[in-house]
CSV table of C-alpha atoms and ligand atoms in Angstrom, one decimal:
chain,number,residue,atom,x,y,z
A,1,UNK,CA,0.0,0.0,0.0
A,2,UNK,CA,2.8,2.4,1.0
A,3,UNK,CA,4.2,1.9,-2.5
A,4,UNK,CA,1.2,3.8,-3.8
A,5,UNK,CA,1.7,6.8,-1.6
A,6,UNK,CA,3.1,9.8,-3.4
A,7,UNK,CA,5.0,11.1,-0.3
A,8,UNK,CA,6.2,14.4,-1.8
A,9,UNK,CA,2.7,15.3,-2.9
A,10,UNK,CA,1.1,14.8,0.6
A,11,UNK,CA,-0.9,17.6,2.1
A,12,UNK,CA,-1.8,18.0,5.8
A,13,UNK,CA,-4.6,15.5,5.7
A,14,UNK,CA,-5.8,12.3,7.3
A,15,UNK,CA,-4.8,8.9,5.9
A,16,UNK,CA,-5.8,5.6,7.4
A,17,UNK,CA,-2.8,3.8,9.0
A,18,UNK,CA,-2.7,0.3,10.5
A,19,UNK,CA,-3.1,0.8,14.2
A,20,UNK,CA,-3.9,3.2,17.0
A,21,UNK,CA,-3.1,2.8,20.7
A,22,UNK,CA,-5.8,3.4,23.5
A,23,UNK,CA,-6.0,3.5,27.2
A,24,UNK,CA,-9.0,3.9,29.6
A,25,UNK,CA,-9.3,5.6,32.9
A,26,UNK,CA,-11.8,3.9,35.1
A,27,UNK,CA,-12.4,3.7,38.9
A,28,UNK,CA,-9.7,6.3,39.5
A,29,UNK,CA,-6.9,4.7,37.5
A,30,UNK,CA,-5.4,4.2,34.1
A,31,UNK,CA,-5.5,0.7,32.6
A,32,UNK,CA,-3.1,-1.0,30.2
A,33,UNK,CA,-2.3,0.3,26.7
A,34,UNK,CA,-4.5,-1.4,24.1
A,35,UNK,CA,-3.7,-1.7,20.4
A,36,UNK,CA,-6.6,-1.3,17.9
A,37,UNK,CA,-6.9,-1.5,14.2
A,38,UNK,CA,-10.3,0.2,14.1
A,39,UNK,CA,-10.7,3.9,13.3
A,40,UNK,CA,-13.9,4.0,15.2
A,41,UNK,CA,-14.4,4.8,18.9
A,42,UNK,CA,-17.6,3.7,20.6
A,43,UNK,CA,-18.6,6.2,23.3
A,44,UNK,CA,-21.7,7.1,25.4
A,45,UNK,CA,-24.0,9.7,23.8
A,46,UNK,CA,-23.8,11.7,27.1
A,47,UNK,CA,-20.0,11.7,27.3
A,48,UNK,CA,-18.6,15.0,28.6
A,49,UNK,CA,-16.3,15.4,25.5
A,50,UNK,CA,-19.4,15.6,23.3
A,51,UNK,CA,-21.4,18.1,25.4
A,52,UNK,CA,-19.0,20.1,27.5
A,53,UNK,CA,-15.8,20.1,25.5
A,54,UNK,CA,-13.7,17.9,27.8
A,55,UNK,CA,-11.2,17.2,25.1
A,56,UNK,CA,-7.5,17.9,24.7
A,57,UNK,CA,-5.1,16.9,22.0
A,58,UNK,CA,-1.4,17.0,21.1
A,59,UNK,CA,0.5,17.2,17.8
A,60,UNK,CA,4.1,16.0,17.3
A,61,UNK,CA,6.0,14.5,14.5
A,62,UNK,CA,8.3,11.6,13.6
A,63,UNK,CA,10.9,11.9,10.9
A,64,UNK,CA,12.9,9.4,8.9
A,65,UNK,CA,16.6,10.3,8.7
A,66,UNK,CA,19.2,9.7,6.0
A,67,UNK,CA,20.4,6.8,8.3
A,68,UNK,CA,17.0,5.2,8.0
A,69,UNK,CA,16.3,5.8,11.7
A,70,UNK,CA,13.0,7.3,12.9
A,71,UNK,CA,13.2,10.3,15.3
A,72,UNK,CA,10.3,11.7,17.3
A,73,UNK,CA,10.7,15.3,18.2
A,74,UNK,CA,10.2,16.5,21.8
A,75,UNK,CA,8.1,13.7,23.0
A,76,UNK,CA,8.4,14.6,26.7
A,77,UNK,CA,7.4,18.2,26.1
A,78,UNK,CA,4.2,17.1,24.4
A,79,UNK,CA,3.4,14.6,27.2
A,80,UNK,CA,3.8,17.5,29.7
A,81,UNK,CA,1.7,19.8,27.8
A,82,UNK,CA,-1.1,17.3,27.6
A,83,UNK,CA,-1.0,17.1,31.4
A,84,UNK,CA,-1.3,20.8,31.6
A,85,UNK,CA,-4.3,20.8,29.3
A,86,UNK,CA,-5.9,18.0,31.4
A,87,UNK,CA,-5.4,20.2,34.5
A,88,UNK,CA,-6.9,23.2,32.7
A,89,UNK,CA,-10.2,21.5,31.9
A,90,UNK,CA,-10.3,19.1,34.9
A,91,UNK,CA,-9.5,15.8,33.2
A,92,UNK,CA,-7.6,12.9,34.5
A,93,UNK,CA,-3.9,13.4,33.6
A,94,UNK,CA,-2.3,10.8,31.4
A,95,UNK,CA,1.1,9.8,33.0
A,96,UNK,CA,4.2,11.0,31.1
A,97,UNK,CA,5.8,7.5,30.8
A,98,UNK,CA,2.6,6.0,29.5
A,99,UNK,CA,2.2,8.8,26.9
A,100,UNK,CA,5.8,8.2,25.7
A,101,UNK,CA,5.2,4.4,25.6
A,102,UNK,CA,1.9,4.8,23.7
A,103,UNK,CA,3.4,7.2,21.1
A,104,UNK,CA,6.5,4.9,20.6
A,105,UNK,CA,4.1,1.9,20.1
A,106,UNK,CA,1.9,3.8,17.7
A,107,UNK,CA,4.9,4.9,15.6
A,108,UNK,CA,6.5,1.5,15.7
A,109,UNK,CA,3.3,-0.3,14.6
A,110,UNK,CA,2.9,2.1,11.7
A,111,UNK,CA,6.5,2.3,10.8
A,112,UNK,CA,5.7,1.7,7.1
A,113,UNK,CA,3.9,5.0,7.0
A,114,UNK,CA,6.9,7.1,8.2
A,115,UNK,CA,7.7,9.0,5.0
A,116,UNK,CA,11.1,8.6,3.4
A,117,UNK,CA,14.0,11.0,4.1
A,118,UNK,CA,14.0,13.9,1.7
A,119,UNK,CA,10.3,13.6,0.8
A,120,UNK,CA,9.4,16.8,2.7
A,121,UNK,CA,6.7,14.7,4.5
A,122,UNK,CA,6.7,13.4,8.1
A,123,UNK,CA,4.5,11.2,10.3
A,124,UNK,CA,2.1,13.4,12.3
A,125,UNK,CA,1.2,11.9,15.7
A,126,UNK,CA,-2.1,12.9,17.2
A,127,UNK,CA,-2.7,12.0,20.9
A,128,UNK,CA,-6.2,12.7,22.2
A,129,UNK,CA,-7.7,12.8,25.7
A,130,UNK,CA,-11.5,12.8,26.1
A,131,UNK,CA,-14.0,12.7,28.9
A,132,UNK,CA,-16.3,9.7,28.8
A,133,UNK,CA,-19.1,8.5,31.1
A,134,UNK,CA,-22.8,9.3,31.2
A,135,UNK,CA,-23.2,12.7,32.7
A,136,UNK,CA,-25.7,15.4,32.1
A,137,UNK,CA,-24.7,18.0,34.8
A,138,UNK,CA,-21.8,20.3,33.9
A,139,UNK,CA,-19.0,18.7,35.8
A,140,UNK,CA,-15.8,16.7,35.1
A,141,UNK,CA,-16.2,13.1,33.9
A,142,UNK,CA,-15.0,10.2,36.0
A,143,UNK,CA,-14.0,8.1,33.0
A,144,UNK,CA,-11.5,9.1,30.3
A,145,UNK,CA,-10.0,7.7,27.2
A,146,UNK,CA,-6.5,8.4,25.8
A,147,UNK,CA,-5.9,7.5,22.2
A,148,UNK,CA,-3.0,8.1,19.8
A,149,UNK,CA,-3.1,7.7,16.1
A,150,UNK,CA,-0.7,8.7,13.4
A,151,UNK,CA,-1.0,9.8,9.8
A,152,UNK,CA,1.7,10.8,7.2
A,153,UNK,CA,1.5,14.5,6.3
A,154,UNK,CA,3.0,17.2,4.1
A,155,UNK,CA,3.0,20.9,4.7
A,156,UNK,CA,0.1,22.4,6.8
A,157,UNK,CA,-0.1,25.5,4.6
A,158,UNK,CA,-0.2,24.7,0.9
A,159,UNK,CA,2.6,27.2,0.3
A,160,UNK,CA,5.0,25.1,2.5
A,161,UNK,CA,8.1,27.2,3.2
A,162,UNK,CA,7.0,29.9,0.8
A,163,UNK,CA,5.8,33.1,2.5
A,164,UNK,CA,2.0,33.4,2.9
A,165,UNK,CA,-0.2,36.4,3.9
A,166,UNK,CA,-2.1,36.6,7.2
A,167,UNK,CA,-4.7,39.1,8.4
A,168,UNK,CA,-5.8,40.9,11.6
A,169,UNK,CA,-9.6,41.0,12.4
A,170,UNK,CA,-10.5,42.5,15.7
A,171,UNK,CA,-14.0,41.1,15.7
A,172,UNK,CA,-12.8,37.6,16.5
A,173,UNK,CA,-10.9,36.0,19.4
A,174,UNK,CA,-9.8,32.4,19.7
A,175,UNK,CA,-9.5,32.6,23.5
A,176,UNK,CA,-10.6,34.7,26.4
A,177,UNK,CA,-8.3,36.7,28.6
A,178,UNK,CA,-8.4,34.2,31.5
A,179,UNK,CA,-9.8,31.3,29.4
A,180,UNK,CA,-8.3,28.2,27.9
A,181,UNK,CA,-5.9,29.8,25.4
A,182,UNK,CA,-2.8,28.3,27.0
A,183,UNK,CA,-4.3,24.7,26.8
A,184,UNK,CA,-4.5,22.6,23.7
A,185,UNK,CA,-8.2,22.0,23.9
A,186,UNK,CA,-10.8,21.5,21.1
A,187,UNK,CA,-12.9,24.5,22.2
A,188,UNK,CA,-10.1,27.0,21.1
A,189,UNK,CA,-10.1,25.6,17.6
A,190,UNK,CA,-13.9,25.6,17.4
A,191,UNK,CA,-13.7,29.3,18.4
A,192,UNK,CA,-11.2,29.9,15.6
A,193,UNK,CA,-13.2,28.3,12.7
A,194,UNK,CA,-15.4,31.3,11.7
A,195,UNK,CA,-12.5,33.8,11.6
A,196,UNK,CA,-10.3,31.2,9.9
A,197,UNK,CA,-12.8,30.5,7.2
A,198,UNK,CA,-13.4,34.2,6.6
A,199,UNK,CA,-9.7,34.8,6.3
A,200,UNK,CA,-9.3,32.0,3.9
A,201,UNK,CA,-12.1,33.3,1.7
A,202,UNK,CA,-10.2,36.6,1.5
A,203,UNK,CA,-7.0,34.7,0.4
A,204,UNK,CA,-5.2,34.6,3.8
A,205,UNK,CA,-3.4,31.6,5.2
A,206,UNK,CA,-4.4,32.4,8.7
A,207,UNK,CA,-5.6,35.0,11.2
A,208,UNK,CA,-3.1,36.8,13.5
A,209,UNK,CA,-5.1,37.2,16.7
A,210,UNK,CA,-4.5,40.2,19.1
A,211,UNK,CA,-4.7,39.9,22.8
A,212,UNK,CA,-8.4,39.5,23.6
A,213,UNK,CA,-8.5,41.9,26.5
A,214,UNK,CA,-7.1,45.1,25.0
A,215,UNK,CA,-6.4,44.3,21.4
A,216,UNK,CA,-3.1,46.1,21.8
A,217,UNK,CA,-0.7,43.3,21.6
A,218,UNK,CA,0.0,40.4,19.1
A,219,UNK,CA,-1.1,37.0,20.3
A,220,UNK,CA,-0.7,34.1,17.9
A,221,UNK,CA,-2.1,32.6,14.7
A,222,UNK,CA,-5.0,30.1,14.6
A,223,UNK,CA,-2.7,27.0,14.5
A,224,UNK,CA,0.7,28.4,15.3
A,225,UNK,CA,2.7,30.9,17.4
A,226,UNK,CA,4.1,34.2,15.9
A,227,UNK,CA,7.7,35.4,15.8
A,228,UNK,CA,9.5,38.3,14.1
A,229,UNK,CA,13.1,39.3,13.4
A,230,UNK,CA,14.5,42.7,13.8
A,231,UNK,CA,18.0,44.0,14.3
A,232,UNK,CA,19.4,40.5,14.9
A,233,UNK,CA,16.7,39.8,17.5
A,234,UNK,CA,14.1,37.0,17.7
A,235,UNK,CA,10.9,38.6,19.0
A,236,UNK,CA,7.9,36.5,20.1
A,237,UNK,CA,4.8,37.5,22.1
A,238,UNK,CA,4.5,36.6,25.8
A,239,UNK,CA,0.8,36.3,26.5
A,240,UNK,CA,-1.6,34.5,28.9
A,241,UNK,CA,-3.9,33.6,26.0
A,242,UNK,CA,-1.6,31.7,23.6
A,243,UNK,CA,-0.5,28.1,23.5
A,244,UNK,CA,3.1,27.6,24.7
A,245,UNK,CA,4.5,26.3,21.4
A,246,UNK,CA,7.2,23.6,21.6
A,247,UNK,CA,8.5,24.7,18.2
A,248,UNK,CA,8.7,28.2,19.4
A,249,UNK,CA,10.5,27.1,22.5
A,250,UNK,CA,13.0,25.2,20.3
A,251,UNK,CA,13.5,28.1,18.0
A,252,UNK,CA,14.1,30.4,20.9
A,253,UNK,CA,17.0,28.1,22.0
A,254,UNK,CA,18.4,27.8,18.4
A,255,UNK,CA,18.2,31.6,17.9
A,256,UNK,CA,19.9,32.3,21.2
A,257,UNK,CA,22.6,29.7,20.6
A,258,UNK,CA,23.3,31.1,17.1
A,259,UNK,CA,23.9,34.6,18.4
A,260,UNK,CA,20.5,36.3,18.0
A,261,UNK,CA,19.1,38.2,20.9
A,262,UNK,CA,15.8,36.8,22.1
A,263,UNK,CA,12.9,38.9,23.4
A,264,UNK,CA,9.8,37.1,24.7
A,265,UNK,CA,7.5,39.9,25.8
A,266,UNK,CA,4.2,41.6,25.0
A,267,UNK,CA,4.5,42.9,21.4
A,268,UNK,CA,2.4,46.0,20.6
A,269,UNK,CA,0.6,46.0,17.2
A,270,UNK,CA,2.5,49.2,16.3
A,271,UNK,CA,5.8,47.2,16.2
A,272,UNK,CA,4.5,45.4,13.0
A,273,UNK,CA,5.9,48.3,10.9
A,274,UNK,CA,9.4,47.7,12.3
A,275,UNK,CA,10.0,44.0,11.6
A,276,UNK,CA,12.3,42.7,8.9
A,277,UNK,CA,10.9,39.2,8.9
A,278,UNK,CA,7.7,37.6,10.4
A,279,UNK,CA,6.6,34.0,10.6
A,280,UNK,CA,4.3,31.4,12.1
A,281,UNK,CA,5.8,28.5,13.9
A,282,UNK,CA,4.4,25.2,15.1
A,283,UNK,CA,4.5,21.4,14.6
A,284,UNK,CA,2.2,21.4,11.6
A,285,UNK,CA,3.3,24.9,10.3
A,286,UNK,CA,7.1,24.2,11.1
A,287,UNK,CA,8.2,27.8,10.1
A,288,UNK,CA,5.8,29.4,7.6
A,289,UNK,CA,7.1,32.8,6.7
A,290,UNK,CA,4.6,35.6,6.5
A,291,UNK,CA,4.7,37.6,3.3
A,292,UNK,CA,2.3,40.3,4.4
A,293,UNK,CA,0.1,41.2,7.4
A,294,UNK,CA,-3.0,43.1,6.5
A,295,UNK,CA,-4.7,44.8,9.4
A,296,UNK,CA,-8.2,44.7,8.0
A,297,UNK,CA,-9.7,47.1,10.6
A,298,UNK,CA,-7.1,49.8,10.2
A,299,UNK,CA,-6.6,49.4,6.5
A,300,UNK,CA,-2.8,48.9,6.9
A,301,UNK,CA,-0.4,46.4,5.3
A,302,UNK,CA,3.0,45.3,6.4
A,303,UNK,CA,5.3,43.5,4.0
A,304,UNK,CA,8.0,41.1,5.0
A,305,UNK,CA,9.2,39.5,1.8
A,306,UNK,CA,11.3,40.5,-1.1
A,307,UNK,CA,10.6,38.7,-4.4
A,308,UNK,CA,8.3,36.3,-2.5
A,309,UNK,CA,11.3,34.6,-0.8
A,310,UNK,CA,11.6,33.8,2.9
A,311,UNK,CA,13.9,36.0,5.0
A,312,UNK,CA,17.4,34.8,5.6
A,313,UNK,CA,17.0,34.4,9.4
A,314,UNK,CA,13.7,32.4,8.9
A,315,UNK,CA,15.5,30.2,6.4
A,316,UNK,CA,18.5,29.6,8.7
A,317,UNK,CA,16.3,28.7,11.6
A,318,UNK,CA,14.1,26.4,9.5
A,319,UNK,CA,17.2,24.5,8.2
A,320,UNK,CA,18.7,24.2,11.7
A,321,UNK,CA,15.4,22.9,13.1
A,322,UNK,CA,14.8,20.4,10.3
A,323,UNK,CA,18.4,19.2,10.5
A,324,UNK,CA,18.0,18.3,14.2
A,325,UNK,CA,14.5,16.7,13.6
A,326,UNK,CA,15.8,14.5,10.8
A,327,UNK,CA,19.2,13.7,12.3
A,328,UNK,CA,21.2,15.5,9.7
A,329,UNK,CA,22.7,17.6,12.5
A,330,UNK,CA,23.7,16.5,16.0
A,331,UNK,CA,21.1,16.9,18.7
A,332,UNK,CA,23.0,18.6,21.5
A,333,UNK,CA,19.7,19.4,23.3
A,334,UNK,CA,18.4,15.8,23.5
A,335,UNK,CA,15.2,16.8,21.7
A,336,UNK,CA,14.8,13.7,19.6
A,337,UNK,CA,13.9,10.2,20.7
A,338,UNK,CA,15.2,7.6,18.3
A,339,UNK,CA,12.8,4.7,17.8
B,401,PLP,N1,-0.6,27.7,18.8
B,401,PLP,C1,-1.6,27.0,18.5
B,401,PLP,C2,-3.0,27.6,18.7
B,401,PLP,C3,-1.5,25.7,18.0
B,401,PLP,O1,-2.5,24.9,17.7
B,401,PLP,C4,-0.2,25.1,17.8
B,401,PLP,C5,0.0,23.8,17.3
B,401,PLP,O2,0.3,22.9,18.0
B,401,PLP,C6,0.9,26.0,18.1
B,401,PLP,C7,0.7,27.2,18.6
B,401,PLP,C8,2.3,25.5,17.9
B,401,PLP,O3,2.6,24.6,19.0
B,401,PLP,P1,3.7,23.5,18.8
B,401,PLP,O4,4.9,24.1,18.3
B,401,PLP,O5,3.9,22.9,20.1
B,401,PLP,O6,3.2,22.5,17.8
B,402,COI,C1,0.0,21.2,15.4
B,402,COI,O1,0.8,22.0,14.9
B,402,COI,O2,0.3,20.1,15.9
B,402,COI,C2,-1.4,21.6,15.5
B,402,COI,O3,-2.0,21.0,16.3
B,402,COI,C3,-1.9,22.6,14.6
B,402,COI,C4,-3.2,22.3,14.0
B,402,COI,C5,-3.2,21.1,13.1
B,402,COI,C6,-4.3,22.2,15.0
């Protein structure tokens, strides 16, 4: 079957693979990992995940190296973030070691779907945690299911590493000031769908959200964090309503170690006019350079590309990150887990 997959033509979509790994929380404890070949889950119609949004997920990737080995990027960080999301919406936390074991098992069992080195594709890993149990009152479930499936993917944005435009629209927020923006929970993505679709209809790859309280500072994009480059400095928003991106955390380290200054702080909208480069970053987005930001309310445009090419710093960071992920470069930080 894998012989028929055109790896370099893959987009960011779902493809059936062989197995997924599941685990249930009942009577106050997690059970054993179970392997399933079914794509279907059977849950109670009154489960809290269906009614009250008790759902959190993760996204990480596995890469095949030139040496044929499979490397999973920052497994532990994703495990920790899923625990933080579980705390945020009062779900049972899935233990770190079990998370790691489940992900390794899912990748191993679907090894034939890990795209070849150099194809530009990778294996996307999607862990999911949902509230089960028959409840009708608004309260946390007492039963949960953890599941991890994998699917081979290409670039999230169809432009790939080519710069794409994004827009600012003040009528929409993806998260509330003291809400769930820092957790990777389904509700934040539901909240972003209307603005995302509107932006796409206007030809934008994504929405750049402002802080929901004052609309004075940059927050993040629908599916990715935001960073900019100016005067040899990597600038990225600090905010209480954005997801702590593991890609951004990695880029902050790489930027600092390659001699850039790093500023993680509230970034006023007015600074948009001062940046040399701007980009989105995330597991799915990797680094997607931003060609232009259109502030649709103020009627202003900010341009960050010359001849439609990515900026030099974005390109350097992209290459450094990918080299560590695929094993082309040494991994001094211990970010990769070799299968
Ligand atoms: N912000 C949001 C809202 C996201 O959905 C994602 C994707 O995971 C990111 C940022 C990037 O996070 P990470 O780099 O951990 O994938
Ligand atoms: C990711 O980058 O892993 C994401 O979750 C982004 C998007 C697919 C929701």
